[in-house]
Amino acid sequence: MKTIIRIAKLELSILFYSPIAWFLLIVFLFQCGFLYTGQLGNFITLQATSSNKEFHVGLTNKVFSMPFGQPFGLLSEIMSKLYLYLPLLTMGLISRELSSGTIKLLYSSPMDISEIILGKFLSMMIYNFILILVLGIFVVIGSFNIPFIDYGLILSGLLGVYLLLCAYAAVGLFMSCLTAYQVVAGLSTFVLLALLAYIGSLWQDIDIVRDFTYALSISGRAIHMISGLISTKDVIYFLVIIYIFLGLSILKLKAGRETVPKTVGYGRYVLLVISALLISYVSSRPGLVRYFDATANKNQTLSLNARKIMEEIGDAPLEVVSYINILDQRYWRGQPAQRNADKDRWEPYLRFKPDIIFSYVYYYDSVPDPELYKRNAGKSLRQIAGDYAKAYKVDFRVFKSPEEMKKIVDLEPEQNRYVMQLKFKGKTTFLRLYDDNEAFPSEAETSAALERLTVKLPKIIFLQGQSERDPGGYDARSLRTLTSNITFRYSLVNQGFDVGTISLKNQEIPEDISALIIADPQTDFEPDVLEKIRKYIAGGGNLMITGEPGGSAILQPLIQPMGVGILDGRLIQPAKNHSPDLVLTYMTPAASALSKLVKKAYEDSLTIAMPGVMGLSYSQDGRYRIEPLLMTDAARSWLRTGGSGSDSANLMYNPESGDKKGAVPTALRLVRNINGHEQRIVITGDVDFLKVLDLRSQHIDIANYIFDTSLFGWLSNGKFPIDTTIPDSKDDHFNIGDSGVLVLKYVVLGILPASLLLFSVLLLKRRKKK
């Protein structure tokens, strides 16, 4: 050990009495200062110019780590540039000895080869630690700039950066053993580091080697730690890389010192590599991986509700079967080369249930894509699929035909899309991909699908027979997008609910439903239908009643006994960029209690858009506790009993014609205790707020789908949707302004680098004199 330390000291003295070490240190300091002050200034500006709450939480992550999931924080940016530093430092470690001939003196010395290699590597570890201390300067500065800074997140990130630096140093040390030319060693190190980053994408379509090459890839390994999650497989990976290249370095130098048969020499290399591959492979198996979430609010771990669901599943077998259609435009997301990426998406769940079974079924079948058949006119489905298999360079024989698939599962209701089927204790449910940028299910959708396997499913039943809105239709009045559209992430069927319809002309209301929805009936209820609904209400059933302007007479027989009425006329809210009958209502404190997501939207003052809405009235007569959920803006909207006109710019408030200003409720919730449970009822003066509206082109931020799904969740007694929110972090503001950032720039971009430069120049001059 003393020899190793002595060699490390000697190597460090050589390193620091040369300009390159100081030059890289100064550049590193300047780069860190530039990135830190840039991120700090950006988010100070965003906080000053935006009310978006996303800019006011998790500031440690945004400045140091992964803002909005992108590698633009200080540590993540620095991590992506480390490969530029280490080859310049390591290229001379052994090459210098080879070119000067001093390697012969080392061979003839009593020192062991392993001591030489370990001593030189120790010197690089110390230099790497100095680089970490430079980063530590900005951690100290950050602790003053960000109250309640997340030290766990930062320390985890620093560990990841340090391990990456050491891995790069081991690679560079080995390449330095191969040549006497330092420049060649440096360039070779760049190439090998690129190969280690790229190897994870090689042969991913071959089952035998997929896991081994993926386990060797260095790409993204430190990102987990920079995000705050430390896992044994990532730590062991870096140790394995260091083990491989230090071992190869020792064997290479030993080959120049001793004479052994070629088979023995090659055997040592093979044994070293195989042992490293085996360690890396075994350590990455889900059942052997251990995790530590270093973040303050544990945002790298499943939410509390998701963890409870995994506990409910327990040790019973859970299987995830992916059905992937080669004719589906999402096929590339599920092709064999994406298997490891798929398992990475499931890693948060494998952490709590490592024995999840994954299987993949590839097939071909018709898809709702008219352009596909136009491009391939005259070809059979099999011929088209065969052409696609050639294009993707896959064996067509592995794809099952439509007839074979029918014997396994019927995917026509799923439009023959890429879909996952979860199987647990004889129950199955689908987990889908969606038509948005994210595509794959998030924790909310995945948790909802898992929960469906363990609980009695909430049934939302829509009444039909009076020309009500259809939850499954495709016409303009349909509520399909919110309720039963399998391609929309936030639809009820993707958030855990079962959605159906019922006609009461020849059926009774089932007792096991969670809620009955009466959505904008157009004709009067027949006496027997009205009686069945009243009986359901009297029995304590949960209910939602929605209407549209002009339909108050139809709803009165139902809502009047509850103490609710409909105001004459319609609400209008003139604006330049939308129709006057589009009313932007505000959520009340009662609405904010529906869910944490609604509460967040309420705190951000987001509105609920209601196109064509009636005002409601109510009286507290003791039968129900009635609370408004949505209210109009008294300053911008009013109740008009006459025509609203078509030109919103010419609309004026006119009390003489009967216009009435004031905040008016447009959605109410009614609660009472009956038959030993709480009955929940929602009444709204609009039904189109249940349609998914996109008003971003009009620069209007609304929270309709969050409010809508939370309403159905409240009606189903909170079983769904699954609340996957985590507590907000405390680091939500800065203790520094723009002027402070300017001063900080002068310090970290000017004074500190200049001081370090002056110190290095004086030291080198003193060394030169000696």
Coordinates of C-alpha atoms in Angstrom, one line a residue, residues 254-605:
K254 CA 2.8 -8.2 -17.2
A255 CA 3.0 -9.5 -20.7
G256 CA 6.0 -7.3 -21.3
R257 CA 7.7 -8.5 -18.1
E258 CA 7.2 -12.2 -18.1
T259 CA 7.1 -14.9 -20.7
V260 CA 4.1 -17.3 -20.7
P261 CA 2.5 -19.4 -23.4
K262 CA 0.1 -17.5 -25.6
T263 CA -2.8 -19.7 -24.5
V264 CA -2.2 -18.7 -20.9
G265 CA -1.9 -15.0 -21.8
Y266 CA -5.1 -15.0 -23.9
G267 CA -6.8 -17.1 -21.3
R268 CA -6.2 -14.4 -18.6
Y269 CA -7.8 -11.8 -20.8
V270 CA -10.8 -14.0 -21.6
L271 CA -11.2 -14.9 -17.9
L272 CA -11.1 -11.3 -16.9
V273 CA -13.7 -10.2 -19.4
I274 CA -16.0 -13.1 -18.7
S275 CA -15.9 -12.5 -15.0
A276 CA -16.7 -8.8 -15.5
L277 CA -19.6 -9.6 -17.9
L278 CA -20.9 -12.1 -15.4
I279 CA -20.7 -9.7 -12.5
S280 CA -22.4 -7.0 -14.5
Y281 CA -25.1 -9.3 -15.8
V282 CA -25.9 -10.8 -12.4
S283 CA -25.9 -7.5 -10.6
S284 CA -28.4 -6.0 -13.0
R285 CA -31.0 -8.8 -12.4
P286 CA -34.1 -7.2 -10.8
G287 CA -34.2 -9.5 -7.8
L288 CA -30.7 -8.5 -6.8
V289 CA -30.8 -4.8 -7.3
R290 CA -31.2 -2.5 -4.2
Y291 CA -32.1 1.1 -4.4
F292 CA -31.8 4.3 -2.4
D293 CA -33.8 7.4 -3.2
A294 CA -31.6 10.3 -2.0
T295 CA -34.1 13.1 -2.9
A296 CA -35.9 15.0 -0.1
N297 CA -39.4 14.2 -1.3
K298 CA -38.6 10.8 -2.7
N299 CA -39.6 11.7 -6.2
Q300 CA -37.5 8.9 -7.7
T301 CA -39.8 6.3 -6.0
L302 CA -43.4 5.3 -6.8
S303 CA -46.0 7.3 -5.1
L304 CA -47.6 6.1 -1.9
N305 CA -50.7 4.8 -3.6
A306 CA -48.7 3.0 -6.3
R307 CA -46.6 1.3 -3.6
K308 CA -49.8 0.2 -1.8
I309 CA -51.0 -1.3 -5.0
M310 CA -47.8 -3.3 -5.4
E311 CA -48.2 -4.5 -1.8
E312 CA -51.7 -5.7 -2.6
I313 CA -50.4 -7.7 -5.5
G314 CA -47.8 -9.2 -3.2
D315 CA -45.9 -12.4 -4.2
A316 CA -48.6 -13.7 -6.6
P317 CA -47.4 -14.0 -10.2
L318 CA -48.0 -10.9 -12.4
E319 CA -47.5 -11.2 -16.1
V320 CA -47.2 -8.4 -18.7
V321 CA -47.9 -9.6 -22.2
S322 CA -47.2 -7.1 -25.0
Y323 CA -49.1 -7.6 -28.2
I324 CA -47.3 -5.8 -31.0
N325 CA -48.8 -5.4 -34.5
I326 CA -46.2 -4.9 -37.3
L327 CA -48.7 -2.8 -39.3
D328 CA -49.4 -0.5 -36.3
Q329 CA -47.5 2.8 -36.5
R330 CA -46.3 2.2 -32.9
Y331 CA -44.5 -1.1 -33.9
W332 CA -41.1 0.5 -33.7
R333 CA -41.7 1.2 -30.0
G334 CA -42.1 -2.5 -29.3
Q335 CA -39.7 -4.2 -31.8
P336 CA -37.2 -6.7 -30.2
A337 CA -34.5 -4.0 -30.1
Q338 CA -36.6 -2.1 -27.6
R339 CA -37.0 -4.9 -25.0
N340 CA -34.5 -3.4 -22.6
A341 CA -36.0 0.1 -23.0
D342 CA -39.4 -1.5 -22.1
K343 CA -38.0 -3.1 -18.9
D344 CA -36.4 0.3 -18.0
R345 CA -39.9 1.8 -18.1
W346 CA -41.1 -0.9 -15.7
E347 CA -38.1 -0.6 -13.4
P348 CA -40.0 1.5 -10.7
Y349 CA -42.4 -1.5 -10.4
L350 CA -39.6 -4.1 -10.6
R351 CA -38.1 -2.4 -7.6
F352 CA -41.0 -3.6 -5.5
K353 CA -41.9 -6.8 -7.5
P354 CA -38.8 -8.1 -9.2
D355 CA -40.5 -11.3 -10.4
I356 CA -42.8 -9.6 -13.0
I357 CA -42.9 -11.9 -16.1
F358 CA -42.6 -10.2 -19.4
S359 CA -43.6 -11.8 -22.7
Y360 CA -44.0 -10.4 -26.3
V361 CA -46.3 -11.6 -29.0
Y362 CA -45.8 -10.3 -32.5
Y363 CA -48.6 -10.4 -35.1
Y364 CA -50.2 -8.7 -38.1
D365 CA -53.8 -7.6 -38.5
S366 CA -55.8 -4.8 -40.0
V367 CA -55.4 -1.3 -38.5
P368 CA -57.6 1.8 -38.9
D369 CA -55.2 3.5 -41.4
P370 CA -56.7 4.1 -44.8
E371 CA -53.4 5.3 -46.2
L372 CA -51.8 1.9 -45.5
Y373 CA -54.2 0.2 -47.9
K374 CA -54.0 3.0 -50.5
R375 CA -50.2 2.6 -50.6
N376 CA -50.5 -1.2 -50.9
A377 CA -53.5 -1.5 -53.3
G378 CA -54.0 -5.0 -54.6
K379 CA -52.0 -6.7 -51.9
S380 CA -53.3 -9.0 -49.2
L381 CA -52.9 -8.3 -45.5
R382 CA -50.2 -11.0 -45.4
Q383 CA -48.3 -9.6 -48.3
I384 CA -48.3 -6.1 -46.7
A385 CA -47.1 -7.5 -43.4
G386 CA -44.4 -9.5 -45.2
D387 CA -43.2 -6.3 -46.9
Y388 CA -43.1 -4.5 -43.6
A389 CA -41.1 -7.4 -42.1
K390 CA -38.5 -7.0 -44.9
A391 CA -38.4 -3.3 -44.3
Y392 CA -37.8 -3.8 -40.5
K393 CA -35.3 -6.6 -41.3
V394 CA -37.1 -9.1 -39.1
D395 CA -38.1 -12.7 -39.6
F396 CA -41.7 -12.8 -40.8
R397 CA -42.2 -16.3 -39.4
V398 CA -42.4 -14.9 -35.9
F399 CA -45.6 -12.9 -36.6
K400 CA -48.8 -14.6 -35.9
S401 CA -51.7 -14.4 -38.4
P402 CA -55.1 -12.9 -37.5
E403 CA -56.6 -16.4 -37.3
E404 CA -53.9 -17.5 -34.8
M405 CA -54.4 -14.3 -32.7
K406 CA -58.1 -14.9 -32.5
K407 CA -57.4 -18.1 -30.6
I408 CA -55.3 -16.2 -28.1
V409 CA -57.0 -12.8 -27.6
D410 CA -59.5 -10.6 -29.4
L411 CA -57.8 -7.3 -30.0
E412 CA -60.4 -5.7 -32.4
P413 CA -61.8 -3.6 -29.6
E414 CA -58.3 -2.3 -29.1
Q415 CA -58.0 -1.5 -32.8
N416 CA -55.2 -4.0 -33.1
R417 CA -52.8 -1.5 -31.6
Y418 CA -49.7 -2.1 -29.6
V419 CA -51.2 -3.0 -26.2
M420 CA -50.1 -4.6 -23.0
Q421 CA -52.3 -7.2 -21.2
L422 CA -51.8 -7.6 -17.5
K423 CA -52.6 -11.0 -16.0
F424 CA -53.0 -11.6 -12.3
K425 CA -54.9 -14.4 -10.5
G426 CA -57.1 -15.2 -13.5
K427 CA -58.0 -11.5 -14.1
T428 CA -56.8 -9.5 -17.1
T429 CA -56.8 -5.9 -18.1
F430 CA -55.3 -3.8 -20.9
L431 CA -52.6 -1.2 -20.5
R432 CA -52.5 0.9 -23.6
L433 CA -50.3 3.3 -25.6
Y434 CA -51.7 6.7 -26.4
D435 CA -51.8 9.2 -29.2
D436 CA -49.6 11.8 -27.6
N437 CA -46.0 12.7 -27.4
E438 CA -45.3 10.6 -24.4
A439 CA -47.1 7.5 -25.9
F440 CA -46.4 5.1 -23.1
P441 CA -48.5 5.0 -19.9
S442 CA -47.4 7.0 -17.0
E443 CA -47.5 6.0 -13.3
A444 CA -51.1 7.0 -13.1
E445 CA -52.3 4.8 -16.0
T446 CA -50.1 1.9 -15.0
S447 CA -51.2 2.0 -11.4
A448 CA -54.8 2.2 -12.5
A449 CA -54.4 -0.9 -14.6
L450 CA -52.7 -2.8 -11.8
E451 CA -55.4 -1.7 -9.3
R452 CA -58.1 -3.0 -11.7
L453 CA -56.7 -6.5 -11.0
T454 CA -57.2 -6.3 -7.3
V455 CA -60.4 -4.4 -6.6
K456 CA -64.1 -4.3 -7.5
L457 CA -64.2 -2.0 -10.5
P458 CA -66.2 1.3 -10.4
K459 CA -68.9 1.3 -13.1
I460 CA -70.0 4.5 -14.6
I461 CA -73.3 4.0 -16.4
F462 CA -74.8 6.6 -18.8
L463 CA -78.5 6.8 -19.2
Q464 CA -79.8 6.4 -22.8
G465 CA -83.3 6.6 -24.3
Q466 CA -84.1 10.3 -24.1
S467 CA -81.4 11.3 -26.7
E468 CA -78.8 11.8 -24.0
R469 CA -75.1 12.2 -24.8
D470 CA -73.6 8.9 -25.9
P471 CA -70.3 8.0 -24.1
G472 CA -69.2 5.8 -27.1
G473 CA -70.5 7.6 -30.1
Y474 CA -68.6 9.4 -32.8
D475 CA -70.9 12.3 -33.5
A476 CA -70.4 15.9 -32.4
R477 CA -72.5 15.5 -29.3
S478 CA -70.7 12.4 -28.1
L479 CA -68.6 12.3 -24.8
R480 CA -66.5 9.6 -26.1
T481 CA -63.1 11.3 -25.8
L482 CA -63.4 11.7 -22.0
T483 CA -65.2 8.5 -21.3
S484 CA -64.2 5.6 -23.6
N485 CA -61.6 6.7 -26.1
I486 CA -58.8 4.1 -25.7
T487 CA -56.3 6.4 -27.4
F488 CA -56.7 9.3 -25.0
R489 CA -54.6 9.0 -21.9
Y490 CA -57.1 10.8 -19.6
S491 CA -60.3 9.0 -20.7
L492 CA -62.1 7.2 -17.9
V493 CA -61.4 3.7 -19.4
N494 CA -57.7 4.5 -19.1
Q495 CA -58.0 5.8 -15.6
G496 CA -59.5 2.6 -14.1
F497 CA -63.2 3.0 -14.7
D498 CA -65.7 0.7 -16.5
V499 CA -68.0 2.8 -18.7
G500 CA -71.4 1.5 -20.0
T501 CA -74.9 2.6 -21.0
I502 CA -78.4 1.6 -19.9
S503 CA -82.0 2.2 -21.1
L504 CA -84.5 2.1 -18.3
K505 CA -87.5 1.4 -20.6
N506 CA -86.9 -2.3 -20.2
Q507 CA -84.2 -2.5 -17.5
E508 CA -83.7 -1.8 -13.9
I509 CA -80.7 0.2 -12.6
P510 CA -78.1 -2.3 -11.4
E511 CA -77.2 -2.1 -7.7
D512 CA -73.5 -2.5 -8.2
I513 CA -72.8 0.7 -10.2
S514 CA -70.8 3.6 -8.8
A515 CA -72.8 6.3 -10.5
L516 CA -75.6 7.0 -12.9
I517 CA -74.9 9.8 -15.4
I518 CA -77.8 11.7 -17.0
A519 CA -76.2 13.8 -19.7
D520 CA -78.3 16.4 -21.4
P521 CA -81.6 14.5 -22.1
Q522 CA -83.5 16.0 -25.1
T523 CA -87.0 14.5 -24.4
D524 CA -89.2 14.2 -21.3
F525 CA -88.8 11.2 -19.1
E526 CA -91.5 8.6 -19.4
P527 CA -93.3 8.1 -16.1
D528 CA -91.8 4.6 -15.4
V529 CA -88.3 5.8 -16.3
L530 CA -88.7 8.8 -14.0
E531 CA -89.9 6.5 -11.2
K532 CA -86.9 4.2 -11.6
I533 CA -84.5 7.2 -11.3
R534 CA -86.3 8.6 -8.3
K535 CA -86.2 5.1 -6.7
Y536 CA -82.4 5.0 -7.4
I537 CA -82.0 8.4 -5.8
A538 CA -84.1 7.5 -2.8
G539 CA -81.9 4.4 -2.3
G540 CA -78.8 6.5 -2.0
G541 CA -77.3 6.0 -5.4
N542 CA -74.6 8.4 -6.7
L543 CA -75.7 10.5 -9.6
M544 CA -74.6 13.2 -12.1
I545 CA -77.1 15.4 -13.9
T546 CA -76.0 17.7 -16.7
G547 CA -78.0 19.9 -19.0
E548 CA -77.8 22.6 -21.6
P549 CA -79.6 25.9 -22.1
G550 CA -83.1 25.2 -23.2
G551 CA -83.4 21.9 -21.4
S552 CA -84.3 23.1 -17.9
A553 CA -87.9 21.9 -18.1
I554 CA -86.7 18.3 -18.7
L555 CA -84.4 18.3 -15.7
Q556 CA -86.8 20.1 -13.2
P557 CA -88.6 17.0 -12.1
L558 CA -85.3 15.5 -11.0
I559 CA -83.5 18.4 -9.5
Q560 CA -86.3 20.4 -7.9
P561 CA -87.0 17.9 -5.1
M562 CA -83.3 18.2 -4.2
G563 CA -83.6 22.0 -3.7
V564 CA -81.9 22.9 -6.9
G565 CA -83.2 25.2 -9.7
I566 CA -82.1 26.5 -13.0
L567 CA -82.0 30.3 -13.6
D568 CA -83.8 31.7 -16.6
G569 CA -81.6 32.7 -19.5
R570 CA -78.0 31.8 -20.3
L571 CA -74.6 33.0 -19.1
I572 CA -72.4 35.0 -21.4
Q573 CA -68.8 36.2 -21.1
P574 CA -67.8 38.4 -24.0
A575 CA -64.2 38.2 -25.2
K576 CA -62.2 39.0 -28.3
N577 CA -60.8 35.6 -29.0
H578 CA -63.8 33.3 -28.3
S579 CA -67.5 33.0 -28.5
P580 CA -69.6 34.9 -25.9
D581 CA -71.3 31.8 -24.7
L582 CA -67.9 30.2 -23.7
V583 CA -67.8 30.9 -20.0
L584 CA -64.6 30.4 -18.1
T585 CA -65.6 29.4 -14.6
Y586 CA -63.5 29.4 -11.4
M587 CA -63.2 26.4 -9.0
T588 CA -64.3 26.9 -5.5
P589 CA -62.6 25.7 -2.3
A590 CA -65.1 22.8 -2.3
A591 CA -63.9 21.8 -5.8
S592 CA -60.2 21.9 -4.7
A593 CA -61.0 19.1 -2.2
L594 CA -61.9 16.7 -5.1
S595 CA -58.2 15.7 -5.6
K596 CA -54.7 16.9 -5.2
L597 CA -54.5 17.7 -8.9
V598 CA -57.6 19.8 -8.8
K599 CA -56.2 21.6 -5.7
K600 CA -53.0 22.4 -7.7
A601 CA -55.1 23.7 -10.6
Y602 CA -57.2 25.7 -8.1
E603 CA -54.1 27.3 -6.6
D604 CA -52.8 28.1 -10.1
S605 CA -56.2 29.9 -10.8

